[in-house]
Amino acid sequence: EAGVVQSPRYKIIEKKQPVAFWCNPISGHNTLYWYRQNLGQGPELLIRYENEEAVDDSQLPKDRFSAERLKGVDSTLKIQPAELGDSAVYLCASSRGQISGNTIYFGEGSWLTVV
Amino acid sequence: GESVGLHLPTLSVQEGDNSIINCAYSNSASDYFIWYKQESGKGPQFIIDIRSNMDKRQGQRVTVLLNKTVKHLSLQIAATQPGDSAVYFCAENGGSNYKLTFGKGTLLTVNP
């Protein structure tokens, strides 16, 4: 089966500009995650969706970050305006449901550099 | 070794040797653990998982050991190959059915 697809793979923007990342999860996976991974660190959860509902967004910096999954399939993550500290890899992941017994599959990531 | 800031713990082994990567977890509520492999420029890839009702689980060339008493997890890779070179992360669920918390990772380098 096709894996989790993310775009763009790489993005360089100036600070204060907006940026958006897109994710297409594995077909049939109702749970979708956005993680952020800083250089040399493990991924950190930003938001989790169950179908179209954001059920855990406690780690999402809501002043500048937003996400949506309107039809319960594809998702977008937006940053507006971007700051230098937002430079990181933004990883999308999906699973069929609960993590115990359902593998979480990650995409290749969207590499953001804010200059 | 300890990781500070951007410095990952590193492990360098010779091809064909066995590798052991260690992870200390912090949340006593965690009852599910996963090891991920992340190659340069790619997303994390699932390797093996283990529930807290087990202390050992084996896969193909990999074994995960869990010591709940000291909150320690290890990943053993048998006959390490150059293709095993990557950063390895352990992740714990903190008792959640949905949320994973990742450790800092260990960089494994396999020398031919």
Coordinates of N, CA and C in Angstrom, one line a residue:
Chain A
E1 N 0.9 -1.2 0.0 CA 0.0 0.0 0.0 C 0.9 1.2 0.0
A2 N 0.3 2.4 -0.5 CA 1.1 3.6 -0.6 C 1.3 4.1 0.9
G3 N 2.4 4.8 1.1 CA 2.7 5.3 2.4 C 2.0 6.6 2.6
V4 N 2.4 7.3 3.7 CA 1.9 8.6 4.0 C 2.7 9.6 3.1
V5 N 2.0 10.4 2.4 CA 2.6 11.3 1.5 C 2.5 12.7 2.0
Q6 N 3.6 13.4 2.0 CA 3.7 14.8 2.4 C 4.2 15.7 1.3
S7 N 3.8 16.9 1.3 CA 4.4 17.9 0.5 C 4.3 19.3 1.1
P8 N 5.2 20.2 0.8 CA 6.4 20.0 0.0 C 7.4 19.3 0.9
R9 N 8.4 18.7 0.2 CA 9.5 18.0 1.0 C 10.4 19.1 1.7
Y10 N 10.6 20.2 1.0 CA 11.5 21.2 1.5 C 10.9 22.6 1.2
K11 N 11.1 23.5 2.2 CA 10.6 24.8 2.0 C 11.5 25.8 2.8
I12 N 11.9 26.8 2.1 CA 12.7 27.9 2.7 C 11.9 29.2 2.6
I13 N 11.6 29.8 3.7 CA 10.8 31.0 3.7 C 11.5 32.1 4.6
E14 N 11.1 33.3 4.4 CA 11.6 34.4 5.3 C 10.6 34.4 6.5
K15 N 11.2 34.9 7.6 CA 10.4 35.0 8.8 C 9.2 36.0 8.5
K16 N 8.1 35.7 9.2 CA 6.9 36.5 9.1 C 6.0 36.0 7.9
Q17 N 6.6 35.2 7.0 CA 5.8 34.7 5.9 C 5.0 33.5 6.3
P18 N 3.9 33.2 5.6 CA 3.1 32.0 5.9 C 3.6 30.8 5.2
V19 N 3.3 29.6 5.7 CA 3.7 28.4 5.0 C 2.6 27.3 5.3
A20 N 2.4 26.4 4.4 CA 1.5 25.4 4.6 C 2.0 24.0 4.2
F21 N 1.7 23.0 4.9 CA 2.1 21.6 4.6 C 0.9 20.8 4.4
W22 N 1.0 19.8 3.5 CA -0.1 19.0 3.2 C 0.3 17.5 3.4
C23 N -0.7 16.7 3.9 CA -0.5 15.3 4.2 C -1.6 14.5 3.7
N24 N -1.3 13.4 3.0 CA -2.3 12.4 2.6 C -2.0 11.1 3.3
P25 N -2.8 10.7 4.3 CA -2.5 9.5 5.1 C -2.7 8.2 4.3
I26 N -2.3 7.1 4.9 CA -2.6 5.8 4.3 C -4.1 5.6 4.2
S27 N -4.6 5.0 3.1 CA -6.0 4.8 2.9 C -6.6 3.9 4.0
G28 N -7.6 4.4 4.6 CA -8.3 3.7 5.6 C -7.8 4.0 7.0
H29 N -6.8 4.8 7.1 CA -6.3 5.3 8.5 C -7.1 6.5 8.9
N30 N -7.9 6.3 10.0 CA -8.7 7.3 10.5 C -8.0 8.3 11.5
T31 N -6.9 7.8 12.0 CA -6.1 8.6 12.9 C -5.0 9.3 12.2
L32 N -4.8 10.6 12.3 CA -3.8 11.3 11.7 C -3.1 12.2 12.7
Y33 N -1.8 12.2 12.6 CA -0.9 13.0 13.5 C -0.1 14.0 12.8
W34 N 0.2 15.1 13.4 CA 1.2 16.0 13.0 C 2.3 16.1 14.1
Y35 N 3.5 15.8 13.8 CA 4.6 16.0 14.7 C 5.6 17.0 14.2
R36 N 6.3 17.6 15.1 CA 7.4 18.5 14.8 C 8.7 17.8 15.3
Q37 N 9.7 17.8 14.5 CA 11.0 17.3 14.9 C 12.1 18.3 14.7
N38 N 12.7 18.8 15.8 CA 13.8 19.7 15.8 C 15.1 18.8 15.6
L39 N 16.1 19.5 15.1 CA 17.4 18.9 14.8 C 17.9 18.1 16.0
G40 N 18.2 16.9 15.9 CA 18.8 16.1 17.0 C 17.9 15.7 18.0
Q41 N 16.6 15.9 17.8 CA 15.6 15.5 18.8 C 14.6 14.5 18.3
G42 N 13.8 13.9 19.2 CA 12.7 13.1 18.7 C 11.5 13.9 18.3
P43 N 10.6 13.3 17.6 CA 9.4 14.0 17.2 C 8.5 14.3 18.4
E44 N 7.9 15.5 18.3 CA 6.9 15.9 19.4 C 5.6 16.2 18.7
L45 N 4.5 15.6 19.4 CA 3.2 15.7 18.8 C 2.7 17.1 18.9
L46 N 2.1 17.6 17.7 CA 1.4 18.9 17.7 C -0.1 18.7 17.8
I47 N -0.6 17.8 17.0 CA -2.1 17.6 16.9 C -2.4 16.2 16.4
R48 N -3.5 15.7 17.0 CA -4.0 14.4 16.5 C -5.4 14.5 16.1
Y49 N -5.8 13.9 15.0 CA -7.1 13.8 14.5 C -7.7 12.4 14.5
E50 N -8.9 12.3 14.9 CA -9.7 11.1 14.7 C -10.8 11.5 13.6
N51 N -10.6 10.9 12.4 CA -11.4 11.4 11.3 C -11.2 12.9 11.1
E52 N -12.3 13.7 11.1 CA -12.1 15.1 10.9 C -12.0 15.9 12.2
E53 N -12.1 15.2 13.3 CA -12.1 15.9 14.6 C -10.7 16.0 15.2
A54 N -10.3 17.2 15.6 CA -9.0 17.3 16.3 C -9.2 17.0 17.8
V55 N -8.7 15.8 18.2 CA -9.0 15.3 19.6 C -7.9 15.6 20.6
D56 N -6.8 16.0 20.1 CA -5.7 16.4 21.0 C -4.8 17.5 20.2
D57 N -5.1 18.7 20.6 CA -4.3 19.8 20.0 C -3.6 20.6 21.1
S58 N -3.4 20.0 22.3 CA -2.8 20.7 23.4 C -1.4 21.2 23.2
Q59 N -0.7 20.6 22.3 CA 0.7 21.0 22.0 C 0.8 21.9 20.8
L60 N -0.3 22.3 20.2 CA -0.2 23.1 19.0 C -0.2 24.6 19.4
P61 N 0.9 25.4 19.0 CA 0.9 26.8 19.4 C -0.2 27.5 18.6
K62 N -1.3 27.8 19.2 CA -2.5 28.2 18.5 C -2.4 29.7 18.0
D63 N -1.4 30.4 18.5 CA -1.3 31.8 18.1 C -0.9 31.9 16.6
R64 N -0.1 30.9 16.2 CA 0.4 31.0 14.8 C 0.2 29.7 14.0
F65 N -0.1 28.6 14.7 CA -0.3 27.3 14.0 C -1.8 27.0 13.9
S66 N -2.2 26.5 12.7 CA -3.5 25.9 12.6 C -3.5 24.7 11.7
A67 N -4.4 23.9 11.9 CA -4.5 22.6 11.1 C -6.0 22.3 10.8
E68 N -6.1 21.6 9.7 CA -7.5 21.1 9.4 C -7.5 19.8 8.7
R69 N -8.6 19.1 8.8 CA -8.7 17.8 8.1 C -10.2 17.7 7.8
L70 N -10.6 18.5 6.8 CA -12.0 18.8 6.6 C -12.8 17.6 6.2
K71 N -12.3 16.7 5.4 CA -13.1 15.5 5.0 C -12.6 14.3 5.6
G72 N -11.8 14.4 6.7 CA -11.4 13.2 7.4 C -10.3 12.4 6.7
V73 N -9.7 13.0 5.6 CA -8.7 12.3 4.9 C -7.4 13.1 4.9
D74 N -7.2 14.0 3.9 CA -6.1 14.8 3.8 C -6.1 15.9 4.9
S75 N -4.9 16.3 5.2 CA -4.8 17.4 6.3 C -3.8 18.4 5.9
T76 N -4.0 19.6 6.3 CA -3.0 20.7 6.1 C -2.6 21.3 7.5
L77 N -1.4 21.7 7.6 CA -0.8 22.3 8.7 C -0.3 23.7 8.3
K78 N -0.7 24.7 8.9 CA -0.3 26.1 8.5 C 0.4 26.8 9.6
I79 N 1.4 27.6 9.2 CA 2.1 28.5 10.2 C 2.0 29.9 9.6
Q80 N 1.5 30.8 10.4 CA 1.3 32.2 10.0 C 1.3 33.1 11.1
P81 N 2.3 34.0 11.3 CA 3.5 34.1 10.5 C 4.6 33.2 11.1
A82 N 5.5 32.7 10.2 CA 6.6 31.9 10.6 C 7.6 32.7 11.4
E83 N 8.2 32.0 12.4 CA 9.4 32.6 13.1 C 10.6 31.7 12.9
L84 N 11.7 32.3 13.3 CA 13.0 31.6 13.1 C 13.0 30.2 13.8
G85 N 12.4 30.2 15.0 CA 12.4 29.0 15.8 C 11.5 27.9 15.2
D86 N 10.7 28.2 14.2 CA 9.9 27.2 13.6 C 10.6 26.3 12.6
S87 N 11.9 26.6 12.3 CA 12.7 25.7 11.5 C 12.8 24.3 12.1
A88 N 12.3 23.3 11.4 CA 12.2 22.0 11.9 C 11.7 21.1 10.7
V89 N 11.6 19.8 11.1 CA 10.9 18.9 10.1 C 9.5 18.6 10.7
Y90 N 8.5 18.8 9.8 CA 7.1 18.6 10.2 C 6.7 17.2 9.6
L91 N 6.4 16.3 10.5 CA 6.1 14.9 10.1 C 4.6 14.7 10.3
C92 N 4.0 14.1 9.3 CA 2.7 13.6 9.3 C 2.7 12.1 9.5
A93 N 1.8 11.6 10.3 CA 1.7 10.1 10.5 C 0.3 9.7 10.6
S94 N 0.0 8.4 10.3 CA -1.3 7.9 10.4 C -1.4 6.5 10.9
S95 N -2.5 6.1 11.5 CA -2.7 4.8 12.0 C -4.2 4.4 11.9
R96 N -4.5 3.1 12.0 CA -5.9 2.7 11.9 C -6.7 3.1 13.2
G97 N -6.0 3.3 14.3 CA -6.7 3.6 15.5 C -5.7 3.6 16.7
Q98 N -6.0 3.0 17.8 CA -5.1 3.0 18.9 C -3.7 2.5 18.6
I99 N -2.7 3.1 19.2 CA -1.4 2.8 18.9 C -1.0 1.4 19.3
S100 N -1.6 0.9 20.3 CA -1.2 -0.4 20.7 C -1.9 -1.4 19.8
G101 N -1.2 -2.0 18.9 CA -1.8 -3.0 18.0 C -2.0 -2.4 16.6
N102 N -1.8 -1.1 16.5 CA -1.9 -0.4 15.2 C -0.7 0.4 15.0
T103 N 0.1 0.0 14.0 CA 1.4 0.7 13.8 C 1.1 2.2 13.3
I104 N 1.9 3.1 13.8 CA 1.9 4.5 13.3 C 2.9 4.6 12.2
Y105 N 2.4 5.0 11.0 CA 3.3 5.1 9.9 C 3.6 6.6 9.7
F106 N 4.9 6.9 9.5 CA 5.3 8.3 9.3 C 5.5 8.6 7.8
G107 N 5.3 9.8 7.4 CA 5.7 10.3 6.1 C 7.2 10.7 6.1
E108 N 7.7 11.1 5.0 CA 9.1 11.5 4.9 C 9.4 12.9 5.5
G109 N 8.3 13.6 5.8 CA 8.5 14.9 6.4 C 8.6 16.1 5.5
S110 N 8.2 17.2 6.0 CA 8.4 18.5 5.3 C 9.5 19.3 6.1
W111 N 10.6 19.6 5.4 CA 11.7 20.2 6.0 C 11.6 21.7 5.9
L112 N 11.4 22.5 6.9 CA 11.2 23.9 6.9 C 12.4 24.6 7.4
T113 N 12.8 25.6 6.6 CA 13.9 26.5 7.1 C 13.3 27.9 7.0
V114 N 13.4 28.6 8.1 CA 12.9 30.0 8.2 C 14.1 30.9 8.4
V115 N 14.3 31.8 7.4 CA 15.5 32.7 7.4 C 15.1 34.2 7.7
Chain B
G1 N 26.1 7.1 26.2 CA 26.5 8.4 26.7 C 25.3 9.3 26.9
E2 N 25.5 10.5 27.5 CA 24.4 11.4 27.8 C 24.3 12.4 26.6
S3 N 23.1 12.8 26.4 CA 22.9 13.8 25.3 C 22.7 15.2 25.9
V4 N 23.3 16.2 25.3 CA 23.1 17.5 25.8 C 22.9 18.4 24.5
G5 N 21.8 19.1 24.5 CA 21.5 19.9 23.4 C 21.3 19.1 22.1
L6 N 22.1 19.4 21.1 CA 22.0 18.8 19.8 C 22.8 17.5 19.7
H7 N 23.6 17.2 20.8 CA 24.5 16.0 20.7 C 23.7 14.7 21.0
L8 N 23.6 13.9 20.0 CA 23.0 12.6 20.1 C 24.0 11.6 20.8
P9 N 23.5 10.7 21.6 CA 24.3 9.6 22.0 C 24.7 8.8 20.7
T10 N 25.9 8.3 20.6 CA 26.3 7.6 19.4 C 26.8 6.3 19.8
L11 N 26.7 5.4 18.8 CA 27.2 4.0 19.0 C 27.8 3.6 17.6
S12 N 29.1 3.3 17.7 CA 29.8 2.9 16.5 C 30.2 1.4 16.6
V13 N 29.8 0.6 15.6 CA 30.1 -0.8 15.6 C 30.7 -1.3 14.3
Q14 N 31.3 -2.4 14.3 CA 31.8 -3.1 13.1 C 30.7 -3.9 12.5
E15 N 30.7 -3.9 11.2 CA 29.7 -4.8 10.5 C 29.9 -6.2 11.0
G16 N 28.7 -6.8 11.2 CA 28.7 -8.2 11.7 C 28.6 -8.3 13.2
D17 N 29.0 -7.3 13.9 CA 28.8 -7.3 15.4 C 27.4 -7.1 15.8
N18 N 27.1 -7.4 17.1 CA 25.8 -7.1 17.6 C 25.8 -5.7 18.2
S19 N 24.7 -5.1 18.1 CA 24.5 -3.7 18.6 C 23.5 -3.7 19.7
I20 N 23.7 -2.9 20.7 CA 22.7 -2.7 21.8 C 22.5 -1.2 22.0
I21 N 21.3 -0.8 21.8 CA 20.9 0.6 22.0 C 20.0 0.7 23.2
N22 N 20.3 1.6 24.1 CA 19.6 1.7 25.3 C 18.7 2.9 25.4
C23 N 17.7 2.8 26.2 CA 16.7 3.9 26.4 C 16.2 3.9 27.8
A24 N 16.2 5.0 28.5 CA 15.6 5.1 29.8 C 14.3 5.9 29.6
Y25 N 13.2 5.4 30.1 CA 12.0 6.1 30.0 C 11.6 6.6 31.3
S26 N 10.7 7.6 31.3 CA 10.4 8.3 32.6 C 9.0 8.1 33.2
N27 N 8.1 7.7 32.3 CA 6.7 7.7 32.8 C 6.3 6.3 33.2
S28 N 6.1 6.1 34.5 CA 5.7 4.8 35.1 C 4.4 4.3 34.6
A29 N 3.6 5.2 34.0 CA 2.3 4.8 33.5 C 2.4 4.2 32.1
S30 N 3.5 4.3 31.5 CA 3.7 3.8 30.1 C 3.6 2.3 30.1
D31 N 2.8 1.7 29.2 CA 2.6 0.3 29.1 C 2.8 -0.2 27.7
Y32 N 3.3 0.6 26.9 CA 3.5 0.2 25.5 C 4.7 1.0 25.0
F33 N 5.6 0.3 24.3 CA 6.9 0.9 23.9 C 7.2 0.5 22.4
I34 N 7.8 1.4 21.7 CA 8.1 1.2 20.3 C 9.5 1.7 20.0
W35 N 10.2 0.9 19.2 CA 11.5 1.4 18.6 C 11.3 1.8 17.2
Y36 N 11.8 3.0 16.9 CA 11.8 3.5 15.5 C 13.2 3.7 15.0
K37 N 13.3 3.5 13.7 CA 14.6 3.7 13.0 C 14.4 4.9 12.1
Q38 N 15.3 5.9 12.1 CA 15.1 7.0 11.2 C 16.4 7.2 10.4
E39 N 16.4 7.0 9.1 CA 17.5 7.2 8.3 C 17.5 8.7 7.9
S40 N 18.7 9.1 7.5 CA 18.9 10.5 7.1 C 17.9 11.0 6.0
G41 N 17.2 12.0 6.3 CA 16.2 12.6 5.3 C 14.9 11.8 5.2
K42 N 14.7 10.9 6.1 CA 13.4 10.1 6.0 C 12.7 10.2 7.4
G43 N 11.4 9.8 7.3 CA 10.6 9.7 8.5 C 10.9 8.5 9.3
P44 N 10.5 8.5 10.6 CA 10.8 7.3 11.5 C 10.0 6.1 10.9
Q45 N 10.7 4.9 11.0 CA 10.2 3.7 10.5 C 10.0 2.7 11.7
F46 N 8.9 2.1 11.9 CA 8.6 1.2 12.9 C 9.5 0.0 12.8
I47 N 10.1 -0.4 14.0 CA 11.0 -1.6 14.0 C 10.3 -2.7 14.8
I48 N 10.0 -2.4 16.0 CA 9.4 -3.5 16.9 C 8.8 -2.8 18.1
D49 N 7.8 -3.4 18.7 CA 7.1 -2.9 19.8 C 7.0 -3.9 20.9
I50 N 6.7 -3.5 22.1 CA 6.5 -4.4 23.3 C 5.6 -3.8 24.3
R51 N 4.7 -4.7 24.8 CA 3.8 -4.2 25.9 C 4.5 -4.5 27.2
S52 N 3.9 -3.9 28.2 CA 4.5 -4.0 29.6 C 4.3 -5.3 30.2
N53 N 3.5 -6.1 29.7 CA 3.3 -7.5 30.3 C 4.3 -8.5 29.7
M54 N 5.2 -7.9 28.9 CA 6.3 -8.8 28.4 C 7.6 -8.1 28.8
D55 N 8.7 -9.0 28.9 CA 10.0 -8.4 29.1 C 11.0 -8.6 28.0
K56 N 10.5 -9.3 27.0 CA 11.4 -9.6 25.8 C 10.5 -9.9 24.6
R57 N 10.9 -9.4 23.5 CA 10.2 -9.7 22.3 C 11.2 -9.7 21.1
Q58 N 11.1 -10.7 20.3 CA 12.0 -10.8 19.2 C 11.4 -10.6 17.8
G59 N 12.2 -10.0 16.9 CA 11.8 -9.9 15.6 C 12.9 -10.4 14.7
Q60 N 12.9 -10.0 13.5 CA 13.9 -10.5 12.6 C 15.2 -9.7 12.8
R61 N 16.2 -10.3 13.4 CA 17.5 -9.7 13.8 C 17.4 -8.7 14.9
V62 N 16.2 -8.4 15.4 CA 16.1 -7.5 16.5 C 15.4 -8.1 17.7
T63 N 15.8 -7.6 18.8 CA 15.2 -8.0 20.1 C 15.0 -6.8 21.0
V64 N 13.9 -6.7 21.6 CA 13.6 -5.6 22.5 C 13.5 -6.2 23.9
L65 N 14.2 -5.6 24.9 CA 14.1 -6.0 26.3 C 13.6 -4.9 27.1
L66 N 12.7 -5.2 28.0 CA 12.0 -4.2 28.8 C 12.3 -4.5 30.3
N67 N 12.8 -3.6 31.0 CA 13.0 -3.7 32.5 C 12.2 -2.6 33.1
K68 N 11.0 -3.0 33.6 CA 10.1 -2.0 34.2 C 10.5 -1.5 35.5
T69 N 11.3 -2.3 36.2 CA 11.8 -2.0 37.6 C 12.6 -0.7 37.5
V70 N 13.5 -0.7 36.5 CA 14.4 0.5 36.4 C 14.0 1.4 35.2
K71 N 12.9 1.1 34.6 CA 12.4 1.9 33.5 C 13.4 2.0 32.4
H72 N 13.8 0.8 31.9 CA 14.8 0.8 30.9 C 14.4 -0.2 29.7
L73 N 14.7 0.3 28.6 CA 14.4 -0.4 27.3 C 15.7 -0.5 26.5
S74 N 15.8 -1.7 25.9 CA 17.0 -1.8 25.0 C 16.6 -2.5 23.7
L75 N 17.3 -2.1 22.7 CA 17.1 -2.7 21.3 C 18.4 -3.4 21.0
Q76 N 18.3 -4.7 20.7 CA 19.5 -5.4 20.3 C 19.4 -5.8 18.8
I77 N 20.4 -5.5 18.0 CA 20.4 -5.8 16.6 C 21.5 -6.8 16.4
A78 N 21.2 -7.9 15.9 CA 22.1 -9.0 15.6 C 22.8 -8.8 14.2
A79 N 24.1 -9.1 14.2 CA 24.8 -9.1 12.9 C 24.6 -7.8 12.2
T80 N 24.9 -6.7 12.8 CA 24.6 -5.4 12.3 C 25.2 -5.2 10.9
Q81 N 24.4 -4.5 10.1 CA 24.8 -4.3 8.7 C 24.9 -2.8 8.4
P82 N 25.6 -2.4 7.4 CA 25.7 -1.0 7.0 C 24.4 -0.3 6.9
G83 N 23.4 -1.0 6.4 CA 22.0 -0.5 6.2 C 21.3 -0.2 7.5
D84 N 21.9 -0.7 8.6 CA 21.3 -0.4 9.9 C 21.7 1.0 10.5
S85 N 22.7 1.6 9.8 CA 23.1 2.9 10.2 C 22.0 3.9 10.1
A86 N 21.7 4.5 11.3 CA 20.5 5.4 11.4 C 20.4 6.0 12.8
V87 N 19.5 6.8 13.0 CA 19.1 7.2 14.4 C 18.0 6.3 14.9
Y88 N 18.1 5.8 16.1 CA 17.1 5.0 16.7 C 16.4 5.7 17.8
F89 N 15.1 5.7 17.8 CA 14.3 6.3 18.9 C 13.5 5.3 19.6
C90 N 13.4 5.4 20.9 CA 12.4 4.7 21.6 C 11.3 5.6 21.9
A91 N 10.1 5.1 22.0 CA 8.9 5.9 22.2 C 8.0 5.2 23.3
E92 N 7.4 5.9 24.1 CA 6.5 5.3 25.2 C 5.2 6.0 25.1
N93 N 4.2 5.3 25.6 CA 2.8 5.8 25.4 C 2.3 6.6 26.6
G94 N 3.0 6.5 27.7 CA 2.5 7.2 28.9 C 1.2 6.8 29.4
G95 N 0.8 5.5 29.1 CA -0.5 5.0 29.5 C -1.6 5.4 28.5
S96 N -1.3 6.2 27.5 CA -2.3 6.7 26.5 C -2.5 5.6 25.4
N97 N -3.7 5.6 24.9 CA -3.9 4.7 23.7 C -3.6 5.3 22.4
Y98 N -3.2 6.6 22.5 CA -3.0 7.3 21.2 C -1.7 8.2 21.1
K99 N -1.2 8.5 22.3 CA -0.1 9.5 22.2 C 1.3 8.8 22.5
L100 N 2.3 9.1 21.7 CA 3.6 8.6 21.9 C 4.5 9.7 22.2
T101 N 5.4 9.5 23.2 CA 6.5 10.4 23.5 C 7.8 9.8 23.2
F102 N 8.6 10.5 22.3 CA 9.8 10.0 21.8 C 11.0 10.4 22.7
G103 N 12.0 9.6 22.8 CA 13.2 9.9 23.4 C 14.1 10.7 22.5
K104 N 15.3 11.0 22.9 CA 16.2 11.8 22.0 C 16.8 11.1 20.9
G105 N 17.0 9.8 21.0 CA 17.6 9.1 19.8 C 19.0 8.8 20.1
T106 N 19.5 7.7 19.4 CA 20.8 7.3 19.4 C 21.3 7.1 18.0
L107 N 22.4 7.6 17.6 CA 23.0 7.5 16.3 C 23.8 6.3 16.2
L108 N 23.4 5.3 15.4 CA 24.2 4.1 15.2 C 25.0 4.2 13.9
T109 N 26.3 4.0 13.9 CA 27.1 4.0 12.8 C 27.7 2.6 12.6
V110 N 27.6 2.0 11.5 CA 28.1 0.7 11.2 C 29.3 0.8 10.3
N111 N 30.4 0.4 10.7 CA 31.7 0.5 9.9 C 31.9 -0.8 9.1
P112 N 32.2 -0.7 7.8 CA 32.4 -1.9 7.0 C 33.7 -2.6 7.3

